[in-house]
Amino acid sequence: RSNKNRNPKRTDMLANLKKGDEVQTIGGEFARVVDVQADRDLLPEDAKRNTKIWYSRNSIHRVITDDAKANAK
């Protein structure tokens, strides 16, 4: 049952991604979304070299919220 409940939440989370959201990828990388397209998101890889990489929408693990940031401190 938990998988049934988790799947719609994940679908909603991925559908509501927008420019400026801070996310964590399934590989553990943290980044802020630079651009959003229907099936992929652009995340900065190296700020010094201005390198950005397109990530598949499914490779986004979670969106970091303000509540999660406050709990981490």
PDB file of C-alpha atoms in Angstrom:
ATOM      1  CA  ARG A   1       0.000   0.000   0.000  1.00  0.00           C
ATOM      2  CA  SER A   2       2.760   2.480   0.739  1.00  0.00           C
ATOM      3  CA  ASN A   3       4.000   2.224  -2.852  1.00  0.00           C
ATOM      4  CA  LYS A   4       0.532   3.134  -4.107  1.00  0.00           C
ATOM      5  CA  ASN A   5       0.549   6.218  -1.887  1.00  0.00           C
ATOM      6  CA  ARG A   6       4.131   7.177  -2.678  1.00  0.00           C
ATOM      7  CA  ASN A   7       3.793   7.027  -6.461  1.00  0.00           C
ATOM      8  CA  PRO A   8       1.139   9.791  -6.832  1.00  0.00           C
ATOM      9  CA  LYS A   9       3.089  12.017  -4.433  1.00  0.00           C
ATOM     10  CA  ARG A  10       6.262  11.550  -6.474  1.00  0.00           C
ATOM     11  CA  THR A  11       4.396  12.210  -9.715  1.00  0.00           C
ATOM     12  CA  ASP A  12       2.993  15.438  -8.272  1.00  0.00           C
ATOM     13  CA  MET A  13       6.420  16.486  -6.975  1.00  0.00           C
ATOM     14  CA  LEU A  14       8.034  15.971 -10.384  1.00  0.00           C
ATOM     15  CA  ALA A  15       5.161  17.695 -12.195  1.00  0.00           C
ATOM     16  CA  ASN A  16       5.470  20.758  -9.941  1.00  0.00           C
ATOM     17  CA  LEU A  17       9.240  21.267 -10.340  1.00  0.00           C
ATOM     18  CA  LYS A  18      10.074  24.820 -11.306  1.00  0.00           C
ATOM     19  CA  LYS A  19      13.057  27.036 -11.914  1.00  0.00           C
ATOM     20  CA  GLY A  20      14.810  27.881  -8.648  1.00  0.00           C
ATOM     21  CA  ASP A  21      13.788  24.725  -6.742  1.00  0.00           C
ATOM     22  CA  GLU A  22      16.609  23.079  -4.835  1.00  0.00           C
ATOM     23  CA  VAL A  23      16.696  19.341  -5.529  1.00  0.00           C
ATOM     24  CA  GLN A  24      18.660  16.212  -4.710  1.00  0.00           C
ATOM     25  CA  THR A  25      19.338  13.714  -7.493  1.00  0.00           C
ATOM     26  CA  ILE A  26      19.277   9.946  -7.045  1.00  0.00           C
ATOM     27  CA  GLY A  27      23.077  10.143  -7.170  1.00  0.00           C
ATOM     28  CA  GLY A  28      23.097  12.375  -4.092  1.00  0.00           C
ATOM     29  CA  GLU A  29      23.998  15.653  -5.808  1.00  0.00           C
ATOM     30  CA  PHE A  30      22.333  18.851  -4.598  1.00  0.00           C
ATOM     31  CA  ALA A  31      21.574  21.620  -7.089  1.00  0.00           C
ATOM     32  CA  ARG A  32      19.159  24.411  -7.914  1.00  0.00           C
ATOM     33  CA  VAL A  33      17.014  23.944 -11.046  1.00  0.00           C
ATOM     34  CA  VAL A  34      18.069  26.324 -13.832  1.00  0.00           C
ATOM     35  CA  ASP A  35      15.584  25.312 -16.547  1.00  0.00           C
ATOM     36  CA  VAL A  36      12.649  22.896 -16.795  1.00  0.00           C
ATOM     37  CA  GLN A  37      11.327  21.009 -19.811  1.00  0.00           C
ATOM     38  CA  ALA A  38       8.621  18.359 -20.031  1.00  0.00           C
ATOM     39  CA  ASP A  39      10.932  15.376 -19.580  1.00  0.00           C
ATOM     40  CA  ARG A  40      14.158  16.814 -18.158  1.00  0.00           C
ATOM     41  CA  ASP A  41      15.654  19.471 -15.907  1.00  0.00           C
ATOM     42  CA  LEU A  42      18.811  21.558 -16.265  1.00  0.00           C
ATOM     43  CA  LEU A  43      21.025  21.621 -13.167  1.00  0.00           C
ATOM     44  CA  PRO A  44      24.349  23.441 -12.713  1.00  0.00           C
ATOM     45  CA  GLU A  45      27.324  21.095 -12.419  1.00  0.00           C
ATOM     46  CA  ASP A  46      30.320  23.396 -12.016  1.00  0.00           C
ATOM     47  CA  ALA A  47      29.773  27.081 -11.210  1.00  0.00           C
ATOM     48  CA  LYS A  48      33.381  28.081 -11.972  1.00  0.00           C
ATOM     49  CA  ARG A  49      33.166  26.743 -15.521  1.00  0.00           C
ATOM     50  CA  ASN A  50      29.477  27.558 -15.988  1.00  0.00           C
ATOM     51  CA  THR A  51      28.771  23.890 -16.769  1.00  0.00           C
ATOM     52  CA  LYS A  52      25.187  22.650 -16.719  1.00  0.00           C
ATOM     53  CA  ILE A  53      23.837  19.134 -17.272  1.00  0.00           C
ATOM     54  CA  TRP A  54      20.369  17.986 -18.331  1.00  0.00           C
ATOM     55  CA  TYR A  55      18.957  15.379 -15.928  1.00  0.00           C
ATOM     56  CA  SER A  56      16.070  13.072 -16.675  1.00  0.00           C
ATOM     57  CA  ARG A  57      12.993  14.015 -14.670  1.00  0.00           C
ATOM     58  CA  ASN A  58      13.100  10.525 -13.081  1.00  0.00           C
ATOM     59  CA  SER A  59      16.611  11.129 -11.707  1.00  0.00           C
ATOM     60  CA  ILE A  60      15.307  13.756  -9.262  1.00  0.00           C
ATOM     61  CA  HIS A  61      15.018  12.119  -5.855  1.00  0.00           C
ATOM     62  CA  ARG A  62      13.425  14.939  -3.864  1.00  0.00           C
ATOM     63  CA  VAL A  63      12.840  18.658  -3.656  1.00  0.00           C
ATOM     64  CA  ILE A  64      14.556  20.270  -0.675  1.00  0.00           C
ATOM     65  CA  THR A  65      12.051  22.384   1.231  1.00  0.00           C
ATOM     66  CA  ASP A  66      12.684  25.177   3.709  1.00  0.00           C
ATOM     67  CA  ASP A  67      11.586  22.831   6.520  1.00  0.00           C
ATOM     68  CA  ALA A  68      14.211  20.252   5.545  1.00  0.00           C
ATOM     69  CA  LYS A  69      16.904  22.951   5.419  1.00  0.00           C
ATOM     70  CA  ALA A  70      15.982  24.159   8.917  1.00  0.00           C
ATOM     71  CA  ASN A  71      16.084  20.615  10.328  1.00  0.00           C
ATOM     72  CA  ALA A  72      19.525  20.007   8.807  1.00  0.00           C
ATOM     73  CA  LYS A  73      21.072  22.926  10.696  1.00  0.00           C
TER      74      LYS A  73
END
